[in-house]
């Protein structure tokens, strides 16, 4: 016989079953249990515990259950109780080997990543901006749009999803709100960067970063928000200072991010294997993320085994799915998304099935964006001179 139990913990409901039998006692003494529900303890299969003594009141046909007694050596099968997304991601990060993570941009692409056998998934801000707005990744997509898209993605899959939160959408207080809302949206992890606002894709021109103090404070605020929420969301700390300042600056910042408690470190747009090795030597106990930007980014494209040898734990493929999708919408015949995912699984990039990075930027209007941005910057500069 089985007893179905339900437990609610941190707004998550768990259902499990306990097998039991009856052990009858002497019914003549009302102080003794009429019977007991006897449960077998999985840790000691031949040992039985009485959790629910059933008592009979004198002159009554009713049976009552006295207080539940917790058995310390009873364990619940982990396969029967769902882990939180963050705990699942932490378990994945704690397991051997490097973990590949293609970047999705909507619920359907996330489901395809899961069906292809990957154990975690990133949400690419570049790809969401392209798919949702048809515009460049230049800080044009809003906090609300990213949060809404992320909620739809996390609800569609059971694998943990890491959300792209750009700069946190403001100061430290905005960062805290962003982290708390990403937790509610079901994200297992959140990536925050140190660019100035408006931010942009790290492999494009003109990257600028905030001061060291502000960059570190963003990560500290994210960790405070996590603690206040009672969550375990994974904090991915990203710096764009390799292109914005120097390699040395990016190494300093990642050390500082590790010191305040970041879970995963990421320097975007590293330009050589030597730089990638140097990065992995920083804070060796903290996980490192590699970004294999397909189609012509600044970072060398390496296979997963080589990245693992360097010391990377996670590898993201930000453009494969959006790139193949863009190509598929044109007349040229292309490989299906499933084939692109299979190619990544084998350690290859589907170059021939997608436009180059430069072509994708052209389609999304990066060049016209820069021209218009410079026009406003020039106008602003002239106005300032007149005031002076």
XYZ file of C-alpha atoms in Angstrom:
388
model
C 0.000 0.000 0.000
C 1.176 3.547 -0.608
C 0.522 6.908 1.031
C 0.653 9.933 -1.276
C 2.290 12.941 0.364
C 2.676 16.526 -0.771
C 5.249 18.975 0.535
C 5.563 22.691 -0.250
C 8.962 24.343 0.087
C 9.862 27.858 -1.134
C 6.713 28.018 -3.289
C 7.603 24.702 -4.977
C 5.313 21.694 -4.461
C 6.833 18.209 -4.257
C 4.822 14.982 -4.522
C 6.058 11.577 -3.407
C 4.764 8.227 -2.164
C 5.589 6.162 0.946
C 4.957 2.413 1.067
C 3.365 1.143 4.280
C 1.669 -1.765 6.035
C -0.351 -2.088 9.275
C 0.900 -3.292 12.659
C -2.038 -4.013 15.007
C -1.757 -3.374 18.761
C -3.923 -4.357 21.729
C -7.277 -2.523 21.256
C -8.296 -2.994 24.904
C -5.962 -0.266 26.131
C -6.938 3.160 24.626
C -3.513 4.564 25.568
C -1.866 2.208 23.134
C -2.164 2.651 19.359
C -4.927 0.675 17.728
C -2.587 0.214 14.783
C 0.436 1.830 13.213
C 1.229 2.769 9.669
C 4.641 1.192 9.250
C 7.066 2.613 6.684
C 10.195 1.014 5.301
C 13.298 3.205 5.377
C 15.229 3.129 2.057
C 18.559 3.632 3.839
C 17.957 0.451 5.896
C 15.622 -1.775 3.826
C 14.939 -4.273 6.625
C 14.229 -1.606 9.227
C 10.681 -0.298 9.666
C 9.547 2.950 11.304
C 6.176 3.932 12.726
C 5.309 7.404 11.499
C 1.546 7.584 12.085
C 0.187 5.861 15.235
C -3.582 5.438 14.921
C -5.499 5.824 18.206
C -9.063 4.870 19.142
C -10.989 7.077 21.562
C -13.245 5.290 24.052
C -16.891 5.018 22.969
C -16.043 6.376 19.524
C -15.876 4.800 16.112
C -13.436 7.467 14.871
C -9.742 6.887 14.476
C -7.295 9.771 14.993
C -3.727 10.317 13.841
C -1.389 11.698 16.454
C 1.401 14.113 15.535
C 3.626 13.196 12.602
C 7.008 11.869 13.748
C 9.882 12.602 11.370
C 12.227 9.703 10.685
C 15.755 11.002 10.285
C 17.032 8.182 8.111
C 14.178 8.305 5.609
C 15.259 9.750 2.268
C 13.187 10.704 -0.757
C 14.248 9.454 -4.166
C 15.842 12.464 -5.877
C 14.303 11.440 -9.175
C 10.850 11.868 -7.628
C 11.435 15.363 -6.277
C 12.147 18.147 -8.754
C 15.199 20.302 -8.122
C 14.993 24.068 -8.423
C 16.488 25.369 -11.695
C 19.407 26.966 -9.829
C 20.226 23.810 -7.859
C 20.070 21.761 -11.038
C 22.464 24.165 -12.760
C 24.821 24.030 -9.787
C 24.767 20.237 -9.902
C 25.595 20.359 -13.621
C 28.463 22.786 -13.003
C 29.738 20.496 -10.258
C 29.787 17.457 -12.534
C 32.875 16.456 -14.556
C 33.593 17.800 -18.029
C 32.717 20.907 -19.991
C 29.076 21.765 -20.656
C 27.962 23.122 -24.027
C 25.143 25.641 -24.076
C 23.669 26.811 -27.389
C 21.901 30.154 -27.036
C 18.159 30.292 -27.649
C 15.977 33.303 -28.404
C 12.423 32.034 -27.853
C 10.527 29.108 -26.339
C 10.683 27.000 -29.507
C 14.435 27.329 -29.974
C 14.894 26.487 -26.267
C 12.815 23.323 -26.668
C 14.955 22.309 -29.637
C 18.094 22.769 -27.536
C 16.603 20.529 -24.852
C 15.468 17.899 -27.372
C 18.974 17.821 -28.860
C 20.294 16.599 -25.509
C 21.990 19.676 -24.059
C 21.770 19.954 -20.276
C 21.570 23.758 -20.038
C 20.783 26.755 -22.200
C 21.644 30.460 -22.461
C 19.321 33.219 -23.599
C 21.239 35.417 -26.048
C 20.450 39.127 -25.823
C 21.821 39.564 -29.348
C 19.449 36.886 -30.652
C 16.389 38.071 -28.711
C 16.914 41.608 -30.006
C 17.223 40.227 -33.533
C 14.196 37.914 -33.341
C 11.867 40.116 -31.299
C 12.752 43.582 -32.612
C 14.695 42.918 -35.803
C 17.196 45.423 -34.420
C 20.866 45.387 -33.375
C 22.076 44.381 -29.933
C 22.780 47.961 -28.876
C 20.779 48.349 -25.672
C 17.517 48.866 -27.574
C 15.617 45.944 -26.080
C 14.170 46.722 -22.666
C 14.225 45.027 -19.277
C 10.518 44.188 -19.551
C 10.881 42.640 -23.008
C 13.821 40.475 -21.922
C 12.004 39.393 -18.759
C 8.844 38.464 -20.662
C 10.804 36.517 -23.274
C 12.757 34.751 -20.533
C 9.629 33.726 -18.654
C 8.211 32.094 -21.789
C 11.507 30.276 -22.356
C 11.901 28.908 -18.820
C 8.290 27.672 -18.817
C 8.874 25.753 -22.038
C 11.792 23.573 -20.896
C 12.980 21.540 -17.921
C 16.702 22.209 -18.419
C 18.187 25.174 -16.497
C 18.295 28.473 -18.384
C 20.790 31.314 -17.877
C 19.327 34.740 -18.640
C 21.130 37.683 -20.212
C 20.463 40.743 -18.037
C 22.839 43.143 -19.821
C 24.005 45.815 -17.339
C 21.183 45.137 -14.872
C 19.211 48.013 -16.444
C 20.451 50.795 -14.188
C 22.218 51.351 -10.892
C 22.732 48.864 -8.046
C 19.084 49.088 -6.979
C 17.964 48.314 -10.532
C 20.351 45.349 -10.528
C 18.725 44.015 -7.349
C 15.248 44.304 -8.822
C 16.401 42.630 -12.047
C 17.892 39.675 -10.168
C 14.783 39.196 -8.031
C 12.475 39.287 -11.057
C 14.698 36.904 -13.036
C 14.460 34.490 -10.097
C 10.646 34.727 -10.195
C 10.735 34.170 -13.959
C 12.360 30.769 -13.412
C 15.943 31.454 -14.471
C 18.666 29.200 -13.082
C 21.362 31.800 -13.698
C 21.749 35.459 -14.613
C 24.576 37.155 -16.507
C 25.481 40.755 -15.673
C 28.101 42.883 -17.416
C 30.113 46.031 -16.770
C 29.425 48.050 -19.919
C 28.135 51.592 -19.815
C 24.556 52.191 -20.898
C 23.466 51.675 -23.600
C 25.400 48.427 -23.876
C 26.132 46.489 -27.064
C 27.434 43.190 -28.345
C 30.943 42.714 -26.974
C 32.429 41.840 -30.361
C 31.316 45.101 -31.957
C 33.121 48.422 -31.935
C 33.181 51.139 -29.334
C 32.872 49.081 -26.156
C 33.063 51.175 -23.001
C 32.916 50.001 -19.403
C 31.996 51.590 -16.092
C 34.553 52.159 -13.324
C 35.997 49.266 -11.368
C 34.002 50.273 -8.298
C 30.679 50.353 -10.132
C 31.411 47.083 -11.939
C 32.111 45.261 -8.665
C 29.122 46.896 -6.963
C 26.780 45.507 -9.639
C 27.885 41.964 -8.819
C 27.705 42.633 -5.077
C 24.155 43.978 -5.481
C 23.191 40.855 -7.447
C 24.497 38.611 -4.678
C 22.666 40.645 -2.026
C 19.429 40.328 -4.036
C 19.915 36.569 -4.253
C 20.356 36.288 -0.480
C 17.347 38.491 0.205
C 15.227 36.268 -2.052
C 16.336 33.022 -0.391
C 17.382 31.824 -3.826
C 20.455 30.064 -5.147
C 20.477 31.600 -8.636
C 23.881 31.349 -10.322
C 25.576 34.729 -10.839
C 27.582 34.962 -14.072
C 29.861 38.017 -13.912
C 30.911 39.328 -17.308
C 33.444 42.015 -18.182
C 33.846 43.723 -21.559
C 37.020 45.485 -20.462
C 39.241 43.322 -22.683
C 38.109 45.377 -25.665
C 37.124 48.469 -23.686
C 40.452 48.835 -21.818
C 42.986 45.992 -21.805
C 43.545 42.332 -21.016
C 45.148 43.266 -17.686
C 42.072 45.267 -16.697
C 39.755 42.383 -17.564
C 41.846 39.994 -15.438
C 41.743 42.425 -12.500
C 37.973 42.725 -12.748
C 37.351 38.991 -12.887
C 39.474 38.534 -9.743
C 37.375 41.193 -8.024
C 34.125 39.552 -9.183
C 35.314 36.236 -7.745
C 36.241 37.893 -4.446
C 32.702 39.256 -3.913
C 31.104 35.867 -4.663
C 30.394 35.467 -8.393
C 29.753 31.844 -9.379
C 30.918 31.995 -13.006
C 33.420 34.390 -14.617
C 33.342 35.559 -18.228
C 35.634 37.861 -20.208
C 34.025 38.610 -23.550
C 36.004 38.990 -26.773
C 39.281 37.419 -25.669
C 41.527 37.640 -28.710
C 43.885 34.627 -28.544
C 44.529 31.244 -27.002
C 47.127 32.783 -24.716
C 44.564 35.238 -23.396
C 42.105 32.396 -22.820
C 44.722 30.455 -20.849
C 45.573 33.524 -18.767
C 41.902 33.999 -17.939
C 41.463 30.399 -16.773
C 44.394 30.812 -14.366
C 42.481 33.544 -12.507
C 40.631 32.281 -9.387
C 40.989 28.618 -10.403
C 38.165 27.420 -8.130
C 35.587 29.616 -9.904
C 33.917 28.324 -13.089
C 34.856 29.997 -16.396
C 32.622 30.617 -19.413
C 33.903 30.592 -23.006
C 31.965 32.389 -25.739
C 32.373 30.826 -29.189
C 30.904 33.620 -31.273
C 30.346 32.035 -34.669
C 30.947 33.587 -38.038
C 33.800 36.009 -37.384
C 34.076 37.172 -33.762
C 37.284 38.172 -32.001
C 37.719 34.951 -29.989
C 39.305 31.853 -31.601
C 36.787 29.058 -32.215
C 38.003 25.965 -30.363
C 36.483 22.543 -29.866
C 35.072 21.651 -26.418
C 37.930 19.327 -25.474
C 40.526 22.069 -26.014
C 38.448 24.553 -24.040
C 38.181 22.028 -21.218
C 41.962 21.590 -21.246
C 42.326 25.355 -20.790
C 40.025 25.197 -17.749
C 36.643 26.331 -19.071
C 33.507 24.784 -17.566
C 30.778 26.301 -19.762
C 30.814 27.142 -23.458
C 28.138 29.277 -25.122
C 27.287 29.345 -28.828
C 25.399 32.648 -29.142
C 24.585 32.876 -32.852
C 24.149 29.382 -34.299
C 20.379 29.156 -33.876
C 19.529 32.738 -34.817
C 22.032 32.586 -37.696
C 20.614 29.397 -39.152
C 17.101 30.816 -38.701
C 18.017 34.007 -40.565
C 19.537 31.994 -43.383
C 16.491 29.733 -43.526
C 14.248 32.735 -44.131
C 16.137 33.531 -47.320
C 16.129 31.645 -50.574
C 19.369 29.730 -50.107
C 18.919 26.116 -48.999
C 20.203 25.532 -45.456
C 20.628 22.894 -42.814
C 17.815 22.539 -40.323
C 18.134 23.818 -36.770
C 18.379 20.252 -35.512
C 21.394 19.680 -37.767
C 23.032 22.843 -36.428
C 22.551 21.583 -32.865
C 23.901 18.147 -33.812
C 26.947 19.865 -35.299
C 27.579 21.801 -32.075
C 27.171 18.577 -30.086
C 30.017 17.093 -32.122
C 32.186 20.118 -31.406
C 31.765 21.876 -34.759
C 30.281 25.233 -35.727
C 27.671 25.295 -38.542
C 29.532 28.008 -40.515
C 28.171 27.047 -43.936
C 24.594 27.031 -42.690
C 24.539 30.591 -41.436
C 25.561 34.083 -42.551
C 28.861 35.543 -41.360
C 28.815 37.724 -38.270
C 29.382 40.789 -40.459
C 26.419 39.815 -42.644
C 24.188 39.361 -39.595
C 25.181 42.810 -38.332
C 24.388 44.259 -41.737
C 20.945 42.623 -41.814
C 20.140 43.861 -38.300
C 21.202 47.422 -39.121
C 24.316 47.857 -36.983
C 25.972 50.141 -39.563
C 23.023 52.529 -39.838
C 22.705 52.470 -36.049
C 26.331 53.574 -35.683
C 25.903 56.328 -38.284
C 22.859 57.726 -36.531
C 24.489 57.350 -33.116
C 27.517 59.353 -34.326
C 25.215 62.026 -35.748
C 23.627 62.585 -32.352
C 27.010 62.441 -30.634
C 28.350 65.132 -33.010
C 25.281 67.308 -32.514
C 25.576 66.971 -28.750
C 29.249 67.911 -28.878
C 28.531 71.071 -30.908
C 25.755 72.118 -28.532
C 28.114 71.749 -25.586
C 30.748 73.910 -27.285
C 28.188 76.700 -27.907
C 27.132 76.691 -24.257
C 30.756 77.007 -23.172
